[in-house]
mmCIF file of C-alpha atoms and ligand atoms in Angstrom:
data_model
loop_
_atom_site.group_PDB
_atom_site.id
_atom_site.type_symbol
_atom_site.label_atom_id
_atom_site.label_comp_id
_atom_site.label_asym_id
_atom_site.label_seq_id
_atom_site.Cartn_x
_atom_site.Cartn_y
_atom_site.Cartn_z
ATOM 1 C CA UNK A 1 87.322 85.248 104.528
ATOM 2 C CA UNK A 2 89.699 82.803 106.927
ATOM 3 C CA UNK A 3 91.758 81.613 104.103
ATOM 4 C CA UNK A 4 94.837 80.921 105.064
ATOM 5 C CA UNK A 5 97.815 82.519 103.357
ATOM 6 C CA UNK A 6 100.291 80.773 101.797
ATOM 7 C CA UNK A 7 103.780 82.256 101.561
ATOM 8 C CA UNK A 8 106.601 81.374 98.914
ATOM 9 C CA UNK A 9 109.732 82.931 99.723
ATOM 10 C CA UNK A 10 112.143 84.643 96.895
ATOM 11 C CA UNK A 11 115.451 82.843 96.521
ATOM 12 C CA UNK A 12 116.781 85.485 95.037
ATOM 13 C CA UNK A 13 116.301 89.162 97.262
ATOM 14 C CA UNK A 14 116.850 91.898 95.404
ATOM 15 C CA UNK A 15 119.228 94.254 96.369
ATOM 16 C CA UNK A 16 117.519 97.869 98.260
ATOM 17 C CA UNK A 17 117.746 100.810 96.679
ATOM 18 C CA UNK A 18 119.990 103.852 97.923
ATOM 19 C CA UNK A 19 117.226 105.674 100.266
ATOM 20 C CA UNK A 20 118.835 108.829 99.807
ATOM 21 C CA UNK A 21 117.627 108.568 96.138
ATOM 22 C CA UNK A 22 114.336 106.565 95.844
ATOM 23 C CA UNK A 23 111.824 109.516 93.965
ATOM 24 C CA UNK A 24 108.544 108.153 94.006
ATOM 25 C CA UNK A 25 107.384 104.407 92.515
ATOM 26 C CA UNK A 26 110.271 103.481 90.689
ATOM 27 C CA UNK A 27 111.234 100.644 93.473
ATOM 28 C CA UNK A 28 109.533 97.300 94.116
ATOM 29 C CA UNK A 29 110.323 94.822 96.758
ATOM 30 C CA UNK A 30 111.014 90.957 96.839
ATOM 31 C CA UNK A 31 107.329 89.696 96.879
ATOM 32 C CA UNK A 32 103.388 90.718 96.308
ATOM 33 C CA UNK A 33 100.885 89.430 97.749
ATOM 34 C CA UNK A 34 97.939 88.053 94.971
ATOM 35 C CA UNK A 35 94.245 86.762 95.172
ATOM 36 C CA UNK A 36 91.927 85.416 92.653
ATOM 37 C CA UNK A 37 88.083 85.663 92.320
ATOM 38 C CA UNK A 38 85.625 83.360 90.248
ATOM 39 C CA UNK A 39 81.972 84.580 90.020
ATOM 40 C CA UNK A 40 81.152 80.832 91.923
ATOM 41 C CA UNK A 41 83.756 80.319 94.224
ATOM 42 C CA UNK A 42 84.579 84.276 95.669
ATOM 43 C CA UNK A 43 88.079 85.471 96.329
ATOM 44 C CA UNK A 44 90.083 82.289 96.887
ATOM 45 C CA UNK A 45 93.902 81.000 96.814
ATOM 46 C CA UNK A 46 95.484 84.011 98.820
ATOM 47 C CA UNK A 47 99.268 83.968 98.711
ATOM 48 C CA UNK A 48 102.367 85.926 98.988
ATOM 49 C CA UNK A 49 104.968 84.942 96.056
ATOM 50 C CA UNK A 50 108.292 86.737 95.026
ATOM 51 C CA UNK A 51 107.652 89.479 93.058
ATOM 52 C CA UNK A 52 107.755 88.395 89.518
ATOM 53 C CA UNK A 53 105.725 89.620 86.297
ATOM 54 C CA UNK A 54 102.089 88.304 85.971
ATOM 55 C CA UNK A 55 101.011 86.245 82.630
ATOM 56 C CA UNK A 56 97.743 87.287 81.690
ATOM 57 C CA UNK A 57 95.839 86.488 78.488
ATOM 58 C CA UNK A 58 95.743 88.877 76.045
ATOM 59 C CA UNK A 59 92.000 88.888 75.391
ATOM 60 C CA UNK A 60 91.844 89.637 79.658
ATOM 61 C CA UNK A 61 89.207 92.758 79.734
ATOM 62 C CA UNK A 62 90.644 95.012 82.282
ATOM 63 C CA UNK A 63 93.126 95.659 78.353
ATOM 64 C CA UNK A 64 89.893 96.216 77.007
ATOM 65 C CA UNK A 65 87.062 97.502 78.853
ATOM 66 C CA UNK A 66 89.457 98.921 81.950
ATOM 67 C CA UNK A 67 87.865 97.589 84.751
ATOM 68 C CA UNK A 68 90.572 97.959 87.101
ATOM 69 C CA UNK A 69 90.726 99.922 90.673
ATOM 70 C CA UNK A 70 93.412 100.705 93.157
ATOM 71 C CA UNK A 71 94.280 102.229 96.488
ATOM 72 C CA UNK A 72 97.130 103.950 98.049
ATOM 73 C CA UNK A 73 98.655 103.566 101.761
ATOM 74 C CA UNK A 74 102.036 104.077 103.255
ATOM 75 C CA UNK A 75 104.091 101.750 106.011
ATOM 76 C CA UNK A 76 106.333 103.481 108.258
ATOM 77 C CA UNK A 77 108.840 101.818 110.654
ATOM 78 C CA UNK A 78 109.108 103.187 114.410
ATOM 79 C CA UNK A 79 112.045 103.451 115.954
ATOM 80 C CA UNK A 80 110.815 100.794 118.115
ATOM 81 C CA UNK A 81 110.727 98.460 115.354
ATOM 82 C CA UNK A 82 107.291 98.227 115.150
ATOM 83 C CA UNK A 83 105.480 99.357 111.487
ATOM 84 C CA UNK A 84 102.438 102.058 111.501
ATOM 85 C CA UNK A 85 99.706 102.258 108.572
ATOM 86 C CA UNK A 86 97.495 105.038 108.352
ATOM 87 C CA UNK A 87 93.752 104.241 108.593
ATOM 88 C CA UNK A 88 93.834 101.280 106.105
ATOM 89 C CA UNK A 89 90.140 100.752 107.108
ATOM 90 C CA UNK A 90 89.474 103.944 105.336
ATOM 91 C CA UNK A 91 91.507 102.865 102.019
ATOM 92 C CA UNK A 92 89.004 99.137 102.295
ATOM 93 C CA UNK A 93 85.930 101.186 102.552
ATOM 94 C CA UNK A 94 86.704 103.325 99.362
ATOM 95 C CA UNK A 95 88.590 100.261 97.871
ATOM 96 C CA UNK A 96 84.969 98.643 98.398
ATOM 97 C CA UNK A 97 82.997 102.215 96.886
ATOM 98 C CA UNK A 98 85.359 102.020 93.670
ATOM 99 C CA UNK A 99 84.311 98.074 93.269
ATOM 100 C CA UNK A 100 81.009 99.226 93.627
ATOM 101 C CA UNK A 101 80.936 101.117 90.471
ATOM 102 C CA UNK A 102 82.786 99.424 88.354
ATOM 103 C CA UNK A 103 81.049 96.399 88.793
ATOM 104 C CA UNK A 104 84.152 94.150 90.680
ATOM 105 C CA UNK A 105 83.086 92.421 93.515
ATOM 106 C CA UNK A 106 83.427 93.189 96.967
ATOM 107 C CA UNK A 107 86.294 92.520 98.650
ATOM 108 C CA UNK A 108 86.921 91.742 102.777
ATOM 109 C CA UNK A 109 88.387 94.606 103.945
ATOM 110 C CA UNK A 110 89.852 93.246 107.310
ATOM 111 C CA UNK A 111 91.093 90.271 105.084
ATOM 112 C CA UNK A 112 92.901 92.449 103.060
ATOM 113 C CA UNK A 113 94.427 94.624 105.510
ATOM 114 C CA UNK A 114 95.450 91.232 107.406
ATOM 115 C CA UNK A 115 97.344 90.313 103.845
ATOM 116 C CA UNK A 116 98.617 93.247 103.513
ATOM 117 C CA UNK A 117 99.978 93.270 107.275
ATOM 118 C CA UNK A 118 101.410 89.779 106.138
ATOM 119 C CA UNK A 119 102.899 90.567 102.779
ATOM 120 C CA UNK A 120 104.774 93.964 104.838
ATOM 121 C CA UNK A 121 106.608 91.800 107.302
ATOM 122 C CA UNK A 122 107.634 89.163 105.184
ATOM 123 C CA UNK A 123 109.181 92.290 103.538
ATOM 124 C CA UNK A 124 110.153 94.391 106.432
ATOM 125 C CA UNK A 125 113.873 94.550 105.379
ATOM 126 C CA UNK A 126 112.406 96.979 102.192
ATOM 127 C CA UNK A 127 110.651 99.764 104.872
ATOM 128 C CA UNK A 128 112.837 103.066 104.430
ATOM 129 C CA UNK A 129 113.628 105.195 107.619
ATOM 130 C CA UNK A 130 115.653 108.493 105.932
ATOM 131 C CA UNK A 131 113.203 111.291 106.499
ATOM 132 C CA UNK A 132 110.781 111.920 104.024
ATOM 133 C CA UNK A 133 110.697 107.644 102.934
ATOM 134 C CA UNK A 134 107.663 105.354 103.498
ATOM 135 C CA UNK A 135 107.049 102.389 101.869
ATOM 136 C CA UNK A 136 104.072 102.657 99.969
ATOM 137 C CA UNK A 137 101.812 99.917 99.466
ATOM 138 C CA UNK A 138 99.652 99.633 96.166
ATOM 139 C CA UNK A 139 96.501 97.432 96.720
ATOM 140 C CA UNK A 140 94.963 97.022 93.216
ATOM 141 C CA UNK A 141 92.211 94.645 91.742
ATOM 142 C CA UNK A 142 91.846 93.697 87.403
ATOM 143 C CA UNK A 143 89.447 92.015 85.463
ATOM 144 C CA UNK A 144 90.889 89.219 84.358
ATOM 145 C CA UNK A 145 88.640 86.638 82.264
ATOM 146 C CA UNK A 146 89.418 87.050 78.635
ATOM 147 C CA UNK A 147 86.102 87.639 77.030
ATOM 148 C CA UNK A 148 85.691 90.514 74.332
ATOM 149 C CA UNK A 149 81.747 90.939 75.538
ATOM 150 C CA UNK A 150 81.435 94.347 77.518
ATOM 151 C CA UNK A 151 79.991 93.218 80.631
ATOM 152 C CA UNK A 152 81.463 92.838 84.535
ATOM 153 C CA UNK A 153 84.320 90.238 84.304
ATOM 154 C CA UNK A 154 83.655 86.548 86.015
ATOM 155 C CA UNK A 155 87.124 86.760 87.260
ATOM 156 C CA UNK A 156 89.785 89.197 89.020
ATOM 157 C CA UNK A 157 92.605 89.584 90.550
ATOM 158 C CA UNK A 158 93.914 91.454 93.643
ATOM 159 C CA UNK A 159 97.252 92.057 93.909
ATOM 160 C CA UNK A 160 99.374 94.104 96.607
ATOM 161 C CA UNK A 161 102.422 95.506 95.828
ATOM 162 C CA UNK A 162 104.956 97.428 97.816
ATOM 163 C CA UNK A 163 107.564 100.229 96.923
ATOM 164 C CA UNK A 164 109.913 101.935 98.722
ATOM 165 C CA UNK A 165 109.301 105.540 98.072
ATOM 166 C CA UNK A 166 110.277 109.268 98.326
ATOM 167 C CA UNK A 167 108.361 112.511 98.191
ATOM 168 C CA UNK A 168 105.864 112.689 95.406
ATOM 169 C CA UNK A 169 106.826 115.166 93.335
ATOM 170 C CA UNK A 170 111.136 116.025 92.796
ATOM 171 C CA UNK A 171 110.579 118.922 94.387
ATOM 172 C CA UNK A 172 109.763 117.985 97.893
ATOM 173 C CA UNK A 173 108.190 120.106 100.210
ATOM 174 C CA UNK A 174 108.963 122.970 98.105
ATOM 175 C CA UNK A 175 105.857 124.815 96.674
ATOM 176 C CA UNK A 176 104.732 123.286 93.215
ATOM 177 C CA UNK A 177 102.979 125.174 90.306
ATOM 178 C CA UNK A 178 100.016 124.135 88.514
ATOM 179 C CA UNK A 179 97.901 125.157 86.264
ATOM 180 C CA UNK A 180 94.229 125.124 85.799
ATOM 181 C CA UNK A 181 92.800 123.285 83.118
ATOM 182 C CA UNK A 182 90.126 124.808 81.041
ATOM 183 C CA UNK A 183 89.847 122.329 78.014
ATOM 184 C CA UNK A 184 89.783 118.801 79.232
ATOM 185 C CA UNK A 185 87.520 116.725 81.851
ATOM 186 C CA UNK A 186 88.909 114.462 84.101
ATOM 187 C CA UNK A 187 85.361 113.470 85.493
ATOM 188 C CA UNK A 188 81.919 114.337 85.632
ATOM 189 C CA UNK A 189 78.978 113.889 88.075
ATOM 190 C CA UNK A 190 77.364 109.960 87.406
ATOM 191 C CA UNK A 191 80.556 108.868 86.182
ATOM 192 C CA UNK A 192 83.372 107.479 87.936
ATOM 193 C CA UNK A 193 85.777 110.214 89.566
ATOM 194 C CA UNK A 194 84.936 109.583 92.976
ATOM 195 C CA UNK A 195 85.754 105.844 92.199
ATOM 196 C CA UNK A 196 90.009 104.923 92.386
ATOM 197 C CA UNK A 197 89.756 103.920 89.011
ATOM 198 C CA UNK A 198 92.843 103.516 86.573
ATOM 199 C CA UNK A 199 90.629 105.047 84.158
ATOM 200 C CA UNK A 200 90.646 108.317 85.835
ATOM 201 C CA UNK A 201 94.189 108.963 85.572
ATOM 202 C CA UNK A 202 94.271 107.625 82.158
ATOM 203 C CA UNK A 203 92.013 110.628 81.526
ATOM 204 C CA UNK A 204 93.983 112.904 83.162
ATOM 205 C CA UNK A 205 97.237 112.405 81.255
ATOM 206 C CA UNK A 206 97.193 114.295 78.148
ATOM 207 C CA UNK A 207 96.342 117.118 80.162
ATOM 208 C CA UNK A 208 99.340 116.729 82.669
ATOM 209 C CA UNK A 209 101.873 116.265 79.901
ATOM 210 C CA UNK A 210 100.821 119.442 78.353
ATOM 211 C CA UNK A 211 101.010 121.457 81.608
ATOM 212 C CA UNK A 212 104.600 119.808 82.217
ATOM 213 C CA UNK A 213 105.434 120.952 78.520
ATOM 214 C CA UNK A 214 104.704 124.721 80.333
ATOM 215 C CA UNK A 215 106.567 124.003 83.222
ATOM 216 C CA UNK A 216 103.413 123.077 85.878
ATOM 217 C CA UNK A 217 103.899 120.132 87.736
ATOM 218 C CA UNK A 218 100.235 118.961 87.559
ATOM 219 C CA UNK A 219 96.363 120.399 86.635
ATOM 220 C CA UNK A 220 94.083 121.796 88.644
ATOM 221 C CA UNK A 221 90.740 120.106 87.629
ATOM 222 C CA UNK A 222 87.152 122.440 87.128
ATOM 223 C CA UNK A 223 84.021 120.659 86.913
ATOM 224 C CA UNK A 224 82.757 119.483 83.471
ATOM 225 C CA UNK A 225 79.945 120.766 82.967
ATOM 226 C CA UNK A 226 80.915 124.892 83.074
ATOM 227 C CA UNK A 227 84.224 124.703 83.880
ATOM 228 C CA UNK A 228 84.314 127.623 86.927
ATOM 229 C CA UNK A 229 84.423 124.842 90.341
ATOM 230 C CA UNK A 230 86.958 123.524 91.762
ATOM 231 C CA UNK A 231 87.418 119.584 91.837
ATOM 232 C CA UNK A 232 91.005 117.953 92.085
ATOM 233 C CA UNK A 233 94.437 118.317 91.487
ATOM 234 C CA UNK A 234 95.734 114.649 89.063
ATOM 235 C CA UNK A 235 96.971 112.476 92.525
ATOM 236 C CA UNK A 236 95.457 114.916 95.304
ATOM 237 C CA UNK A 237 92.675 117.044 96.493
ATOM 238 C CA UNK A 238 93.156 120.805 96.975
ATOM 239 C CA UNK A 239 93.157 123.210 99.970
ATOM 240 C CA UNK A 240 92.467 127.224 99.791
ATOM 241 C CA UNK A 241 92.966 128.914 103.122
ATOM 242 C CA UNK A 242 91.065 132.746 102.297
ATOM 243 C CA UNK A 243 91.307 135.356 104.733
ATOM 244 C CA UNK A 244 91.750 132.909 107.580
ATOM 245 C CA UNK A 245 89.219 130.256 106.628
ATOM 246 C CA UNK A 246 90.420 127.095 104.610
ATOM 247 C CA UNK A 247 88.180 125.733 101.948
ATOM 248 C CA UNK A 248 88.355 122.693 99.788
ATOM 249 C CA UNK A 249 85.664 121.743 97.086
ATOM 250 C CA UNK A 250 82.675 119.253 98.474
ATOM 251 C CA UNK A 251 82.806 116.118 97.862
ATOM 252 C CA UNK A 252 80.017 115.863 94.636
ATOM 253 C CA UNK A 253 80.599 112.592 93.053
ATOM 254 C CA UNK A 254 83.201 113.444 90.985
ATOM 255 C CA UNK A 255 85.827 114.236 93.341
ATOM 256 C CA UNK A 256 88.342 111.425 94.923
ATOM 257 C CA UNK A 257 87.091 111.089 98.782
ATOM 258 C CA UNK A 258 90.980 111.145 99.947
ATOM 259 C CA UNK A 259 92.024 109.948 103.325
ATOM 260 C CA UNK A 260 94.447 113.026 103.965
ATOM 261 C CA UNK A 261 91.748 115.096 102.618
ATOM 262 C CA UNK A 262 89.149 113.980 105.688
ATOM 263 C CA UNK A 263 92.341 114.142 108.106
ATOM 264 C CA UNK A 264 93.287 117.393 107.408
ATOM 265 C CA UNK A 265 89.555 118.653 107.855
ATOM 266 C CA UNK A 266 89.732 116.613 111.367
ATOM 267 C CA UNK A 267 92.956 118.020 112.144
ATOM 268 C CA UNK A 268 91.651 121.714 111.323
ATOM 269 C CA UNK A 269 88.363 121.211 113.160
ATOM 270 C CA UNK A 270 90.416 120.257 116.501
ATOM 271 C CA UNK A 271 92.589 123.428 116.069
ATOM 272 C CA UNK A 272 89.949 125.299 115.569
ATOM 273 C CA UNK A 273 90.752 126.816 111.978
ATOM 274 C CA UNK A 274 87.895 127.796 109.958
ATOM 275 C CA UNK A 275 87.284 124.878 107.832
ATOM 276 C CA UNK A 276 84.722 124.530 105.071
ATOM 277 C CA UNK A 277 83.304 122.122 102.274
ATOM 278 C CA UNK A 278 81.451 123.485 99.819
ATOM 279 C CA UNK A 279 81.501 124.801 96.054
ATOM 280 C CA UNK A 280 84.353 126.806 95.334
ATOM 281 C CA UNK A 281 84.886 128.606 91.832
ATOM 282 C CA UNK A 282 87.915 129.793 90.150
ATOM 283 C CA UNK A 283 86.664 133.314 90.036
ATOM 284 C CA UNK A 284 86.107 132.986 93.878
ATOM 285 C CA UNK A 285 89.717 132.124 93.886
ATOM 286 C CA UNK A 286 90.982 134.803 91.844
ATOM 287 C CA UNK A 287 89.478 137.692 93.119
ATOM 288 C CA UNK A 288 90.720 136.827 96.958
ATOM 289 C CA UNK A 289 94.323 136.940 95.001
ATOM 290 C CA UNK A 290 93.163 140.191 93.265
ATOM 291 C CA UNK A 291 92.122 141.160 97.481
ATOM 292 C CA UNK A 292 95.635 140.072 99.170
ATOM 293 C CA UNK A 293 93.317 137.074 100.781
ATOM 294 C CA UNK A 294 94.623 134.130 98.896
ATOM 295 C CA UNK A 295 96.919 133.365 102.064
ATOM 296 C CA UNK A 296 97.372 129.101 101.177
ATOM 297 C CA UNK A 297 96.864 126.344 99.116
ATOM 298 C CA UNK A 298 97.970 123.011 99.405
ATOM 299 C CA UNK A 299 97.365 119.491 97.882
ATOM 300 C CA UNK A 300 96.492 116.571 100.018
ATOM 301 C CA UNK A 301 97.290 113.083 99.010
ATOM 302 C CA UNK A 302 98.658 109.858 100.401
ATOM 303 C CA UNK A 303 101.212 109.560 97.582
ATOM 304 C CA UNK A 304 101.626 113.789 97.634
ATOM 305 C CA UNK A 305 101.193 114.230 102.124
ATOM 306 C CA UNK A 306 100.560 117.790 102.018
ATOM 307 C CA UNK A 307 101.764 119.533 98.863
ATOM 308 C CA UNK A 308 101.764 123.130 99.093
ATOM 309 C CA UNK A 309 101.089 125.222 95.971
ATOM 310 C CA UNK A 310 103.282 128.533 95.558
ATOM 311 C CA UNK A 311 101.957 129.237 91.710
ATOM 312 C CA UNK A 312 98.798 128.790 90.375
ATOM 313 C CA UNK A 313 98.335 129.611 86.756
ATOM 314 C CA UNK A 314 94.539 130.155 85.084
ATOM 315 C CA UNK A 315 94.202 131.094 81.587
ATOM 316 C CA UNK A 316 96.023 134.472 81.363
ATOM 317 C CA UNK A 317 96.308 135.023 85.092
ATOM 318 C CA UNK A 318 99.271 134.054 87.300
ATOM 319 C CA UNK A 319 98.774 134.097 90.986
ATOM 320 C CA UNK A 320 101.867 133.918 93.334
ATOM 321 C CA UNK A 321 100.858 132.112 96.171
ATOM 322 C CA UNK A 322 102.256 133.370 100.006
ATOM 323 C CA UNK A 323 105.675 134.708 97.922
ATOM 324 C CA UNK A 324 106.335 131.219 96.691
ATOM 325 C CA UNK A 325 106.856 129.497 100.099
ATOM 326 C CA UNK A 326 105.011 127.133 102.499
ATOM 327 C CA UNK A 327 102.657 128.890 104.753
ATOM 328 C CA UNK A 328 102.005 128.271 108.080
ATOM 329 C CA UNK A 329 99.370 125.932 108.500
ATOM 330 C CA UNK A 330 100.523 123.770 105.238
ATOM 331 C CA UNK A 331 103.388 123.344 107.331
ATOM 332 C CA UNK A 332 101.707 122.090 110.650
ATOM 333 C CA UNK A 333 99.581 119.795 108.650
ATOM 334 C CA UNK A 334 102.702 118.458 106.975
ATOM 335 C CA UNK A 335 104.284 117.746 110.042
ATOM 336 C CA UNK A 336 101.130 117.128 112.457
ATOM 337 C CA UNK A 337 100.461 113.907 109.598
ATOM 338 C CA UNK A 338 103.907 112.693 109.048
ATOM 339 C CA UNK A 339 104.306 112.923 112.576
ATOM 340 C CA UNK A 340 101.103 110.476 113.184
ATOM 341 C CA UNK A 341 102.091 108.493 110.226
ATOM 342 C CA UNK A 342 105.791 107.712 111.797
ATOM 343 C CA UNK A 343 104.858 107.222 114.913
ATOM 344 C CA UNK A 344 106.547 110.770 116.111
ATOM 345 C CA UNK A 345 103.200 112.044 117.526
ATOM 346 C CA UNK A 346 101.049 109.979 119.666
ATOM 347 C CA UNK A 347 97.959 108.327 118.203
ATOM 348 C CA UNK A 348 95.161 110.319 120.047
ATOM 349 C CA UNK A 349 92.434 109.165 117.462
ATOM 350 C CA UNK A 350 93.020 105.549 116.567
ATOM 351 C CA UNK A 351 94.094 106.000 113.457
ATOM 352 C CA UNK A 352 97.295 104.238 113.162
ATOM 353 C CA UNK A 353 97.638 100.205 112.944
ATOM 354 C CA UNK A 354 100.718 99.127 114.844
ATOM 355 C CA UNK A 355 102.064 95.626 114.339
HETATM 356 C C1 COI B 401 97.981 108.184 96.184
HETATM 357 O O1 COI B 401 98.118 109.286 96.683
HETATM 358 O O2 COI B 401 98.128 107.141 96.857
HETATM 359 C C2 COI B 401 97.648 108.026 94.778
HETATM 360 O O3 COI B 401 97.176 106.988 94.429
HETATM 361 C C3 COI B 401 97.927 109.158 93.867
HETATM 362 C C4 COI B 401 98.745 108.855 92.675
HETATM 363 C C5 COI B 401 100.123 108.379 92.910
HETATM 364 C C6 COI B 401 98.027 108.209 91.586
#
């Protein structure tokens, strides 16, 4: 796509938020960048506008039938000025796997990143620099025809908003608790958990509340069908390290492909820390607590960095992970990525975009 982009400037800025005190998506900034798609013209008409609510018709099916998909990145500033994404190519490939199965069309992933590169600078002003801030950019694409027929929409939009954003979770980069979830199903094998899909999370909430009722911050997910492996945390994929080798569940079709998730197993590799994909079952987990082995585990998101866990709960079981505190290499992972992410640590592996 060479559309150009046409920008309409805010009259009205808002004013920033203290970034002391931003939590975690509460924040937008002055303008968003949109893009519409007809069935017989493409994605046309790509523009940056101030940041305003969107009218929509009522009848619209991503109300109705959900089709809607997102993605998740985060903008740092440099001290040189300069702003750093972390391998948006990766976020268009998946963006492009989740529009696969939900039957939205296929998007031009350089195109986007170029609009999204656009839509940053115009607001440039909005990217945090306390430690711990990003500004986090939320890609996300709806079906927008209004037709009650349950088929793939003729129309969509994409639309790119930005937010300027603390840590994740209140906590920080203190250990959170979580507890395993042996009733619901977030996602099952043939259906869409390995897709971003709104619907995913929209699955996952009842479950979540219920934990934070108990005092968990989020649910660990176990696979559908006999609930004993190991899928996802709600907004991140999980790490075990077990005497000395880290493992995190394969990816199986129902698991979100995460971008830290494939860094961090990089990142391992080169250090040479036992790293392994594969099928990993709650009872598995367990018994290396029972053994003293259960050494870390950590969550790995864009939105969460790298979460360590200090409490996991499962059924009657509590296990008390490393006394409650960050272990070791939860902490070089944390730093080793926000260190690539702000620019800190040099970009050995291309996987920063500098403009
Ligand atoms: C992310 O990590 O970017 C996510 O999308 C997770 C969550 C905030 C839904």
């Amino acid at each position: 796509m060479s559309e150009e982009i046409k920008v309409q400037l805010t009259t009205q800025p808002g004013e920033k938020p203290d970034s002391t005190n931003l939590s975690f998506g509460k924040f937008f900034t002055d303008h968003m960048f949109i893009m519409d798609y007809h069935k017989d013209k493409g994605w046309y008409d790509p523009r940056i506008v101030p940041y305003a609510p969107i009218a929509m018709d009522p009848a619209a099916m991503v109300f109705h039938y959900g089709q809607a998909v997102f993605e998740g990145m985060k903008a740092y500033l440099t001290e040189s000025g300069k702003v750093l994404l972390f391998r948006p190519d990766q976020n268009m490939k998946r963006l492009n796997r989740s529009n696969e199965r939900l039957g939205i069309p296929e998007v031009d992933g350089e195109f986007v990143i170029h609009a999204i590169q656009t839509l940053i600078e115009v607001d440039k002003s909005w990217i945090p620099t306390e430690k711990g801030t990003s500004l986090y950019v939320r890609p996300f694409i709806i079906a927008t025809e209004p037709c009650l027929g349950v088929r793939s929409s003729y129309t969509y939009q994409l639309i790119v908003i930005l937010s300027p954003v603390g840590a994740y979770y209140s906590s920080g980069l203190e250990p959170v608790k979580i507890n395993v979830e042996s009733s619901y199903t977030r996602a099952v094998r043939g259906g869409i958990g390995f897709a971003k899909a709104a619907g995913n999370y929209a699955a996952s909430i009842k479950a979540q509340e219920n934990a934070k009722k108990e005092g968990y911050s989020q649910v660990l997910w176990l696979d559908a069908i006999e609930k004993k492996y190991i899928e996802e945390v709600g907004s991140m994929n999980i790490f075990f390290k077990i005497g000395g080798t880290v493992i995190t569940p394969a990816i199986n079709g129902s698991i979100l492909e995460g971008v830290t998730r494939s860094s961090v197993i990089t990142l391992l590799q080169e250090w040479g820390v036992p790293v392994e994909e594969r099928k990993l079952s709650i009872e598995e987990i367990y018994e290396a607590y029972t053994n003293g082995k259960l050494e870390e585990v950590f969550g790995t998101g864009t939105a969460a960095v790298i979460s360590p866990v200090g409490e996991l709960h499962w059924n009657e079981h509590t296990m008390e992970i490393n006394d409650g505190k960050i272990g070791e290499v939860s902490q070089k992972l944390y730093d080793t990525i926000t260190g690539l992410q702000s620019g800190h640590l040099p970009d050995t592996r291309n996987w920063t975009l500098t403009f």
